[in-house]
XYZ file of C-alpha atoms in Angstrom:
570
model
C 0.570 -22.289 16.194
C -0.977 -19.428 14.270
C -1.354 -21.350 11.076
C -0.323 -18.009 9.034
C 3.376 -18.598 10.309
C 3.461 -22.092 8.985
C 5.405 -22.750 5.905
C 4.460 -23.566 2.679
C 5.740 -24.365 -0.910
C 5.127 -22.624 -4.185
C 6.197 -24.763 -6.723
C 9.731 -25.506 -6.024
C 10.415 -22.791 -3.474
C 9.127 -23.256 0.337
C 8.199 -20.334 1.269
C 8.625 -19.460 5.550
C 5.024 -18.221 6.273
C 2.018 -17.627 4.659
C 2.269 -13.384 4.063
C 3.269 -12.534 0.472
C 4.114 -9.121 -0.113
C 1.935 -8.313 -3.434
C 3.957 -5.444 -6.387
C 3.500 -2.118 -5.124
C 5.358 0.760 -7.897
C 7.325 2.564 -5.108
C 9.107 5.049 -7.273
C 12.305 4.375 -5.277
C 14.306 3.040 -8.664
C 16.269 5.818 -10.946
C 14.977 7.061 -13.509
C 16.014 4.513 -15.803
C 14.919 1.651 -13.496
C 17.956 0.836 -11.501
C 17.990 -0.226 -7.801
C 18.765 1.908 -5.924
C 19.640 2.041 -2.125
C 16.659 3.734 -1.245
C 14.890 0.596 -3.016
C 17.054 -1.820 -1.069
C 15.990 -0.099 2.234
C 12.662 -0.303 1.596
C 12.105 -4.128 0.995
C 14.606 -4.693 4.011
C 11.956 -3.296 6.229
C 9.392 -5.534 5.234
C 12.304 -8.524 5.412
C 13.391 -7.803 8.603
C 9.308 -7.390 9.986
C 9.285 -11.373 9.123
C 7.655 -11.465 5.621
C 7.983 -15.086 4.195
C 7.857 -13.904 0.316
C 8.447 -10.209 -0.906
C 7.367 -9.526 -4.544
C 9.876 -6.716 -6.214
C 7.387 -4.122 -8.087
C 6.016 -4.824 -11.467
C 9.008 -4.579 -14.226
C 8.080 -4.401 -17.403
C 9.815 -7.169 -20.121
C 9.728 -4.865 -22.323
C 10.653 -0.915 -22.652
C 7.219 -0.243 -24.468
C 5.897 -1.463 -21.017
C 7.155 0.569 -18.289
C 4.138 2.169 -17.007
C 5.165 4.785 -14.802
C 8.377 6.656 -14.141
C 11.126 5.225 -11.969
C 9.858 2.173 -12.355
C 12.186 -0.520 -11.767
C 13.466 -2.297 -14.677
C 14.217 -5.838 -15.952
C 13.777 -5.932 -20.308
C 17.792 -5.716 -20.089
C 20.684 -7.185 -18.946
C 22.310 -4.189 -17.575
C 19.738 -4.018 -14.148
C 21.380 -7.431 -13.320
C 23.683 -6.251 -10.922
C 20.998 -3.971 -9.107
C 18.627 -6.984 -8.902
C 21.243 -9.702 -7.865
C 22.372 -6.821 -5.238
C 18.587 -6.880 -4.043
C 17.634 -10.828 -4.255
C 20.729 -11.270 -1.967
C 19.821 -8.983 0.586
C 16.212 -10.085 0.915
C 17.761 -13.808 1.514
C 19.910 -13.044 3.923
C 17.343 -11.254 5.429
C 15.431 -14.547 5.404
C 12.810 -14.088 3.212
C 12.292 -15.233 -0.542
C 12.063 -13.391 -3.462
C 9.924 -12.831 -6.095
C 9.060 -10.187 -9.582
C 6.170 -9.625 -10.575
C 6.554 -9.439 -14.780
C 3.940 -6.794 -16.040
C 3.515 -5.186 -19.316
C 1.562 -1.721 -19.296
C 0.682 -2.873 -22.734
C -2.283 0.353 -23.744
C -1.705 1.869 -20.025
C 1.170 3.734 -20.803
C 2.461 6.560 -23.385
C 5.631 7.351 -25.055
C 6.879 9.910 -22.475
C 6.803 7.316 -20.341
C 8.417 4.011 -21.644
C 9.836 6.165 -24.546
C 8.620 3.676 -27.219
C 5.173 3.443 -29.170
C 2.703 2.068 -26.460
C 0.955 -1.575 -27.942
C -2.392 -3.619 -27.117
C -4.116 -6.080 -28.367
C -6.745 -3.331 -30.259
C -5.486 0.286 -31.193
C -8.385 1.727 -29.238
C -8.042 4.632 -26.815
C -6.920 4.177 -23.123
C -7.009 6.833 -20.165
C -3.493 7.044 -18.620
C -2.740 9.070 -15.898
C 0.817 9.130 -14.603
C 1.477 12.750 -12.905
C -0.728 14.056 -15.950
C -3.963 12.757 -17.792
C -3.567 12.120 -20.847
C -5.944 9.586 -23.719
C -3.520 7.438 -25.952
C -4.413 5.297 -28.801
C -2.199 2.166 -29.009
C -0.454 0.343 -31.855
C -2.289 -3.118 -32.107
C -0.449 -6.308 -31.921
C 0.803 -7.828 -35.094
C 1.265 -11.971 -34.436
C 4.670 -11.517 -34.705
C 4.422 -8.719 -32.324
C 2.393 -10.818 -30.085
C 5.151 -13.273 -30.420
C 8.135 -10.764 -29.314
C 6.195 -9.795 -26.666
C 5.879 -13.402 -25.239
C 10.062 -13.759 -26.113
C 10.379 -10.695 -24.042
C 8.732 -12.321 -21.160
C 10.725 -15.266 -21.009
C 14.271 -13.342 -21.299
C 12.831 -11.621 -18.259
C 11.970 -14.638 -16.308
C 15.496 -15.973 -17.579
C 17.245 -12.499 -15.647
C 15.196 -13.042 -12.873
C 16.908 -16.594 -12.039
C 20.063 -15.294 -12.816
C 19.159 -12.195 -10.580
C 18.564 -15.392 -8.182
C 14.807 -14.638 -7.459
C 12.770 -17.547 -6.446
C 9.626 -16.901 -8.034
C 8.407 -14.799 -10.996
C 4.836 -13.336 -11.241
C 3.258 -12.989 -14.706
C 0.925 -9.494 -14.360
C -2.533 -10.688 -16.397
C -4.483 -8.903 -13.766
C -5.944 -5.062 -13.450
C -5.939 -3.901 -17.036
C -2.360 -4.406 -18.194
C -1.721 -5.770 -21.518
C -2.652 -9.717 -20.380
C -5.608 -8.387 -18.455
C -6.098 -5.943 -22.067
C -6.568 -8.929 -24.091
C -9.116 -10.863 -21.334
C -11.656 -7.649 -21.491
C -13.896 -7.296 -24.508
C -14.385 -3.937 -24.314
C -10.101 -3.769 -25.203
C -9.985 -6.604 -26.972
C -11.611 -6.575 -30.816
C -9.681 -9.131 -32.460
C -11.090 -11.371 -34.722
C -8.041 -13.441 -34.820
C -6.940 -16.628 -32.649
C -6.451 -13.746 -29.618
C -9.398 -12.472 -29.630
C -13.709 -13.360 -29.361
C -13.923 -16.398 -27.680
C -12.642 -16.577 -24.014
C -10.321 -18.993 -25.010
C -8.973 -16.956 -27.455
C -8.752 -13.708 -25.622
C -7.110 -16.337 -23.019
C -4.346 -17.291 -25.350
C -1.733 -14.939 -25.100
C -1.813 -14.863 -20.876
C -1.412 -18.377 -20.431
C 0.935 -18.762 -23.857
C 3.292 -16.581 -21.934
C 2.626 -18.602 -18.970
C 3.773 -22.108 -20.331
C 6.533 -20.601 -21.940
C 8.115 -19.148 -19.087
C 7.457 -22.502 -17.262
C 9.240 -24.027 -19.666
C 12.468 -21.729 -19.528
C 12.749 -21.413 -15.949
C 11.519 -24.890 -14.300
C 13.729 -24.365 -11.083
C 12.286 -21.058 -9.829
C 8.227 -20.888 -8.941
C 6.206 -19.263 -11.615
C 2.924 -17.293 -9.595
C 0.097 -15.952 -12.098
C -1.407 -13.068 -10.630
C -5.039 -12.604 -12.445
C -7.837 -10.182 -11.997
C -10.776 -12.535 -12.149
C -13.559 -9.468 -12.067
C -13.147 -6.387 -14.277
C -16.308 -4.926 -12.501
C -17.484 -2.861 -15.875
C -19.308 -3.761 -18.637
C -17.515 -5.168 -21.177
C -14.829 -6.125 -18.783
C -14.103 -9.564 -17.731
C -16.808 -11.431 -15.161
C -16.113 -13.565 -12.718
C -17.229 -16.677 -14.654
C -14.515 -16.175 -16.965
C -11.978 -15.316 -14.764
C -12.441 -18.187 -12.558
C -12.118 -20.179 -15.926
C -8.863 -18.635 -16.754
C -7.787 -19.461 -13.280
C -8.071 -22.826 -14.135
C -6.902 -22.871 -17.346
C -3.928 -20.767 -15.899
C -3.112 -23.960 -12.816
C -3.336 -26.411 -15.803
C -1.015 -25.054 -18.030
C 1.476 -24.771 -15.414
C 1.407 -21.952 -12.780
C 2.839 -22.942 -9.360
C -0.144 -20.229 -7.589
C -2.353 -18.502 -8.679
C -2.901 -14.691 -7.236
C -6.463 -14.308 -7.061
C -7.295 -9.859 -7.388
C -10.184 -8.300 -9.300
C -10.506 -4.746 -10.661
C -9.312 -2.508 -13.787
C -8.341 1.239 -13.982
C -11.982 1.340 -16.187
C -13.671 -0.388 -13.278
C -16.850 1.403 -12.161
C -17.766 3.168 -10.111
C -14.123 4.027 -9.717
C -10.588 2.529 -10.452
C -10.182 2.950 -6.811
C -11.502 -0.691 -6.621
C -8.043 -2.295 -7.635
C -7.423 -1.129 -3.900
C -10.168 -1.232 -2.120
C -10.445 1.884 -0.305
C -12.070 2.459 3.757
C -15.783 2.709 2.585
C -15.736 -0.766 1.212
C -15.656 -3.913 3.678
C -12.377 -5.877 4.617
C -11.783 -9.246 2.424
C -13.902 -8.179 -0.543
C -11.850 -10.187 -3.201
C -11.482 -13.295 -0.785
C -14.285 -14.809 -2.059
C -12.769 -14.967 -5.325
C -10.208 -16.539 -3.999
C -11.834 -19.399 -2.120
C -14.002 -20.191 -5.410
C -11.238 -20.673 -7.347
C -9.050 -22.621 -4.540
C -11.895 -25.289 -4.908
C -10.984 -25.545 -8.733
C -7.545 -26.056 -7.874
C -4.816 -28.259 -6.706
C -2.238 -25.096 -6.637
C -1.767 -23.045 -3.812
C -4.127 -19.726 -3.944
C -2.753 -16.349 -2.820
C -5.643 -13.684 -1.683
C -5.351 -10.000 -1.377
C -6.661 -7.170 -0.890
C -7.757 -5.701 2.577
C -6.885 -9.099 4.627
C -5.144 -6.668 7.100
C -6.395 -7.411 10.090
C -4.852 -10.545 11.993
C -7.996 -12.675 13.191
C -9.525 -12.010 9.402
C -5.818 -12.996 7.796
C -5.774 -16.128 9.806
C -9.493 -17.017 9.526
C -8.867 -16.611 5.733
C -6.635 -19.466 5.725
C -7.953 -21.562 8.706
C -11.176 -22.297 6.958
C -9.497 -23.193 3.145
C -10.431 -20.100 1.263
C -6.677 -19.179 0.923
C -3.304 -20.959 1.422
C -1.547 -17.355 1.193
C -2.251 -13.638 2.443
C -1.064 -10.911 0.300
C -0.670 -7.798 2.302
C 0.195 -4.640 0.082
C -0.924 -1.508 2.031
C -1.178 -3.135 5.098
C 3.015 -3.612 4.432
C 3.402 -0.238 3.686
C 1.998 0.563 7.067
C 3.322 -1.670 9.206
C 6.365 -3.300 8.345
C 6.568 -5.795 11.013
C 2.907 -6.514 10.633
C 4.256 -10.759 10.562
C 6.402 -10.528 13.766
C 4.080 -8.306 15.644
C 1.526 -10.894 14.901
C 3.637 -13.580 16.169
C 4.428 -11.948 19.743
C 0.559 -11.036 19.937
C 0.954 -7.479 19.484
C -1.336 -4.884 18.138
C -0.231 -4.012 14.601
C -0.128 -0.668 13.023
C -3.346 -0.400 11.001
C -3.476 0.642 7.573
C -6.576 3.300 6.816
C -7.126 2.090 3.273
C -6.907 6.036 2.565
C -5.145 4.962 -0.655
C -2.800 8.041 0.246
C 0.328 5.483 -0.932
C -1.448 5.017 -4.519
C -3.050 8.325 -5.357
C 0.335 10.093 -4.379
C 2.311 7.816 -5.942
C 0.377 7.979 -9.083
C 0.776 12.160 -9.057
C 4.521 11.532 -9.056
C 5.590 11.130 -5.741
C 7.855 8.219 -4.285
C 5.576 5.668 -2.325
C 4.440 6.611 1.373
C 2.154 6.507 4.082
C 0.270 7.920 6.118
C 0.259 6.183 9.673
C 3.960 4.926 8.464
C 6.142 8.300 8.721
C 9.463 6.229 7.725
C 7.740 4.286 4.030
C 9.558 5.198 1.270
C 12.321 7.459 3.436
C 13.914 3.643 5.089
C 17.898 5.578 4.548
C 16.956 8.268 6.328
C 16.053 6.010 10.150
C 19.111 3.987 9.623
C 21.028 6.042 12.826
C 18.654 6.427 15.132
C 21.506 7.349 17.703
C 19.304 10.340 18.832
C 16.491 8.376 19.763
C 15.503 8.883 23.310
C 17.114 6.428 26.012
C 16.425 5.429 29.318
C 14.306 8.501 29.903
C 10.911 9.997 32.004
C 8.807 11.071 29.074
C 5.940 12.868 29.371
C 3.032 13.403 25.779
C 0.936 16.169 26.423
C -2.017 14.696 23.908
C -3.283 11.340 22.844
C -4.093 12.378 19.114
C -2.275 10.056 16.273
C 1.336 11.984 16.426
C 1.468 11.866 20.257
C -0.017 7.725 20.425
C 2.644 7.313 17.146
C 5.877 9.011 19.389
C 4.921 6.945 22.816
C 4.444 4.066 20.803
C 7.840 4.349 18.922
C 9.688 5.355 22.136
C 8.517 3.521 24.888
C 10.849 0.103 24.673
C 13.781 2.209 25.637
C 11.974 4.808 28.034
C 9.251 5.317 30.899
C 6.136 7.126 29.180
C 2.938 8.629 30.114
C 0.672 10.554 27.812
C -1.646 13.072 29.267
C -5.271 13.556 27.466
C -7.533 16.095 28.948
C -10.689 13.909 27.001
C -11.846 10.453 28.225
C -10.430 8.811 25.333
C -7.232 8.349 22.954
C -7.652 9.938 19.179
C -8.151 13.625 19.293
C -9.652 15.244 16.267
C -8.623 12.075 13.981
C -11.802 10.316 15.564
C -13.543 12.773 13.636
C -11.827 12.238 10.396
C -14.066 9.219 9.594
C -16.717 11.291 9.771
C -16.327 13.918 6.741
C -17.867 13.038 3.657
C -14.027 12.545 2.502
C -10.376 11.857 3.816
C -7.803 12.445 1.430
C -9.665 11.627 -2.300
C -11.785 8.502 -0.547
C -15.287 8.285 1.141
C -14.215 8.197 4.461
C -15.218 5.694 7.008
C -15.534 5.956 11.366
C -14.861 2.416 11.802
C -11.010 2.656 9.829
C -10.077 5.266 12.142
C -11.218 4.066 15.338
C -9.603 0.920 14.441
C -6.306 2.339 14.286
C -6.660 4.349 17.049
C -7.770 1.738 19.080
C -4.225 -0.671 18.437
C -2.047 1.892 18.771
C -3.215 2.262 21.960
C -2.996 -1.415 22.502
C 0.593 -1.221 21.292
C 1.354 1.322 24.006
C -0.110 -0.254 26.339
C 1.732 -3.487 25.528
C 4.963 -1.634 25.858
C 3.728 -0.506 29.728
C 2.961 3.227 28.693
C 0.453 4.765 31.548
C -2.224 6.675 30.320
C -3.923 9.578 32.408
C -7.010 10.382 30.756
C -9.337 13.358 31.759
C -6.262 15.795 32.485
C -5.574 18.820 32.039
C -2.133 19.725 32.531
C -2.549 23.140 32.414
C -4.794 22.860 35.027
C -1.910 20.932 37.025
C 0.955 21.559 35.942
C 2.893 20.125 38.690
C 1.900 16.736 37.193
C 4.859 17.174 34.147
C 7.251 17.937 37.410
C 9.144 14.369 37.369
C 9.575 14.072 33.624
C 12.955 14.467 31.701
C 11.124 15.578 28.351
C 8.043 16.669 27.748
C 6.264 16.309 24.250
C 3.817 18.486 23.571
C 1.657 16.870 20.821
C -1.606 18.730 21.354
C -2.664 19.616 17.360
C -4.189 22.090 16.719
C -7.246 24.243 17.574
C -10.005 26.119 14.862
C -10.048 29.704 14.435
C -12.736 31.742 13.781
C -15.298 30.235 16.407
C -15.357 27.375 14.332
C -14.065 24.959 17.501
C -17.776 24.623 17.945
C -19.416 24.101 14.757
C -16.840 21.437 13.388
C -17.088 19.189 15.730
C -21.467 19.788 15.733
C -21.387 19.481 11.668
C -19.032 16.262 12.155
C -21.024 14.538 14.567
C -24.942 15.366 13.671
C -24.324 14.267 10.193
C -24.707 17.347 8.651
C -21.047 17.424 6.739
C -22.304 14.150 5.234
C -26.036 16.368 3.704
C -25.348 16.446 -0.333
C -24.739 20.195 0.124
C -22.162 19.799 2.513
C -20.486 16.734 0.817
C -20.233 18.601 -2.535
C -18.405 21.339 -0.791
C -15.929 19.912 1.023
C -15.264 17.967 -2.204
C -13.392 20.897 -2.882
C -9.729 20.437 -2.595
C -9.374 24.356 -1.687
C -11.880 24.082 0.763
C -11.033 21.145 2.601
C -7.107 22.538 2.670
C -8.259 25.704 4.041
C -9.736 23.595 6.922
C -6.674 21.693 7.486
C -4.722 24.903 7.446
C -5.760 28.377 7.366
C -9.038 27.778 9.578
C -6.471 26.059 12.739
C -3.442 27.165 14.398
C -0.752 25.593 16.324
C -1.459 25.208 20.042
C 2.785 24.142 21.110
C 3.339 27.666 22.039
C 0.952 27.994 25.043
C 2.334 24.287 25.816
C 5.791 25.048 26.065
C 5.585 27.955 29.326
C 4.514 24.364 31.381
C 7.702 22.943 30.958
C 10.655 23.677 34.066
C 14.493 24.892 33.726
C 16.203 21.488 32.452
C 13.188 19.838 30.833
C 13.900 18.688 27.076
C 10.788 20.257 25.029
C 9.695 18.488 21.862
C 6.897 20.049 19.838
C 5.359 17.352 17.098
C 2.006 17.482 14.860
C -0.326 19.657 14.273
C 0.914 21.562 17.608
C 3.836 22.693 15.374
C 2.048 23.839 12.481
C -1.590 22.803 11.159
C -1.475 20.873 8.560
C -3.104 17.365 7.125
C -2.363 13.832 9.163
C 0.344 12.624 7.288
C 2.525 15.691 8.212
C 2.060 15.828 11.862
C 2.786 12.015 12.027
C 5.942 12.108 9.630
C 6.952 14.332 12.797
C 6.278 12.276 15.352
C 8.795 10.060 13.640
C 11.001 11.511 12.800
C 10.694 13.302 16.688
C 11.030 9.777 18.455
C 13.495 8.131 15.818
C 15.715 10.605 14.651
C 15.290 13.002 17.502
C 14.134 16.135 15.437
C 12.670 18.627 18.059
């Protein structure tokens, strides 16, 4: 057996597999931080795709804390019937359930939480939430210090009245616990500050006391062991609070690394395409040989041979899977029939649009964040000839979603699957990260394993206008053939993209340009459905999805391939 889908215990709690979903801020709370259905829906999908542990967002103990908008809330007793609503649903979903506990601390402002921000020094912090704004904190009094660690425990003590399993204290990626662990943050010359075991203190005081109030639910510590700038924690420390952190009571430990100051970019926290898969894991496998609690690794473990691998050889008992969830919902039971998965890009679309105020989504995963909206799928196509005129990412995404329930073939006129999204990895940039060939032809690649899994033919090197007899036997036809560049630029793109030249310094800077790079993705292409649409016959259903229906960026035209194959939009 695939040793990820063995069980395992955390504490008290035995958890069904090894795949943790990690706190992702989804935005899909009210505005005051109650559960909503929308919220519900979302975690459902990841239940019902065979996670073994879902984490609830980080929920602040304290109102000073929330650190973004519609974040979900637990510093009172009134979200207890929201959260007892969702720990019920994820268990009878099969799945246990955990919160992670995390204080914004100095990463927050008072049009936020509505309170005076606080951190262990009053010195200034860069917080961006929809704006950018530089706050300067209220430093921590002892007593304060104090509250703050009361505040933690009355959370932990909802949270087992909520009826979640576990609780995860936040001390990692420059929240207040991780605020007190970085010099740079952290000038105290009291008992919380200087030495490491000082600046240690407060993390793993809140720690025992929340061990100590709630003994019968699993208490996870989730700690960024590498700040990655100077005057930021190093890994020598943070491996040392890791240990201090098993022997003071936590049940796992949740090995991450990064800080919004980390340089060269913040981007780190979540490692984006240009940097390698697994880059924290060796973290994680130093401090699992320090320890006799169970270790939890994240970041970029996506990919199933890796994810097992990871926890084959020692280095990890647990795979957290953040993105990768957000992507693919049923990442754990596609892995158990032997199924290609849905890859996540690590574009960091989810995060950087979440962060400019928008509810969480994805890009390959049309229905993240929108979960009410698929519940009827009544219109979905059933027990009918399909035809996809295009193998780019919206026509592979439709076959793919369709194909249980119906006889597909999908029509490229190139050798290969992909389209223009093969050439995506090749700009100096997709979306606001350094792009990279190897995440796209990745997820390219499974999706077309995925079709072909679900016995979808492929006729490559055809040209249906060029036989158009070929679309004869077909009850629909999908035309999902994107979009083509104006201005005689269908030559020079695809020259620029594949000699290299988009990547020269001149190049690079200008399509840095937000302007620039939309007018590419919009003004510079039009829609080719039109022309597609004269092949179809009297009686023929006609669905028009992507880029063929209007140019636009990737995460549009695959939205409509979902909501095309699930919902039945034409």
């Amino acid at each position: 057996m695939n040793i990820l889908l063995t069980p395992v215990r955390i504490g008290p709690v035995e958890i069904k597999n090894r795949i943790v979903m990690p706190p992702m801020t989804t935005r899909t709370a009210d505005a005051e931080g109650f559960v909503t259905d929308d919220s519900v829906a979302y975690y459902m999908a990841r239940v019902r795709g065979g996670t073994g542990l879902i984490t609830v967002e980080m929920a602040s103990p304290e109102k000073c804390g929330r650190h973004r908008r519609h974040e979900v809330g637990i510093y009172d007793d009134r979200f207890l019937p929201g959260l007892t609503r969702l720990v019920g649903e994820i268990h009878r979903g099969g799945a246990k359930a955990s919160i992670q506990l995390g204080h914004g601390g100095g990463h927050t402002r008072i049009d936020i939480c509505g309170e005076t921000p606080i951190a262990p020094s009053a010195i200034p912090h860069p917080v961006y939430e929809t704006t950018f704004e530089t706050i300067v904190p209220e430093e921590m009094t002892k007593p304060r210090i104090a509250q703050t660690i009361a505040a933690h425990v009355a959370a932990a003590l909802r949270a087992q009245k909520a009826g979640f399993d576990c609780v995860e204290i936040h001390a990692a990626h420059g929240y207040l616990i991780s605020q007190f662990h970085a010099p740079f943050e952290n000038r105290r010359t009291d008992d919380y500050g200087g030495s490491l075991e000082n600046r240690a203190r407060f993390g793993l005081e809140i720690l025992r006391a929340v061990k100590a109030a709630v003994p019968g639910i699993g208490v996870i510590y989730r700690l960024s062991v590498e700040d990655f700038f100077p005057g930021g924690l190093p890994f020598s420390e943070g491996r040392q609070i890791a240990i201090w952190a098993a022997e003071s009571g936590a049940d796992a430990l949740h090995i991450s690394a990064g800080h919004y100051r980390s340089l060269p970019s913040a981007q780190i926290v979540l490692p984006p395409m240009s940097m390698p898969d697994a880059p924290f894991l060796d973290f994680a496998a130093e401090v699992k040989k320090q320890v006799s609690v169970p270790v939890i690794a994240v970041a970029r473990l996506g990919d199933p041979a890796l994810a097992e691998s990871a926890v084959a050889t020692g280095k990890t008992d647990f795979i957290a899977l953040g993105r990768t969830l957000v992507a693919d919902p049923q990442w754990v039971d596609k892995v158990s029939r032997g199924e290609p998965i849905r890859r996540c890009l690590a574009c960091n679309t989810c995060i950087n649009e979440m962060r400019g105020g928008a509810r969480i989504g994805c890009v390959v995963n049309g229905a993240a964040g929108r979960e009410t909206l698929f519940v009827d799928q009544t219109n979905k196509p059933h027990a009918e000839r399909i035809a996809v005129i295009g193998a780019g990412p919206a026509g592979l995404t439709y076959a793919s979603l369709v194909a249980d329930d119906n006889a597909m073939t999908v029509f490229e006129k190139e050798a290969r699957a992909g389209g223009s999204f093969r050439y995506a990895g090749k700009a100096p940039l997709f979306q606001e990260v350094e792009a990279s060939e190897k995440s796209f032809e990745r997820y390219v690649n499974d999706l077309v394993g995925a079709c072909g899994k679900k016995n979808v033919v492929f006729r490559f090197n055809t040209d249906v206008t060029a036989t158009p007899d070929l679309l004869a036997p077909f009850d629909r036809i999908v035309i999902a053939t994107g979009a083509a560049y104006r201005f005689g630029l269908g030559a020079v793109a695809p020259w620029a993209l594949d000699s290299g030249a988009a990547r020269l310094p001149a190049f690079a800077r200008m399509f840095s340009s937000s302007k620039l790079r939309d007018w590419f993705y919009y003004r510079a292409r039009q829609a080719t459905g039109e022309r597609f649409k004269t092949l179809a016959r009297p009686g023929q259903i006609v669905t028009v999805i992507g880029d063929a229906v209007s140019a636009g960026k990737s995460k549009q035209a695959i939205t409509s391939a979902f909501e095309a194959a699930l919902l039945g939009k034409a």
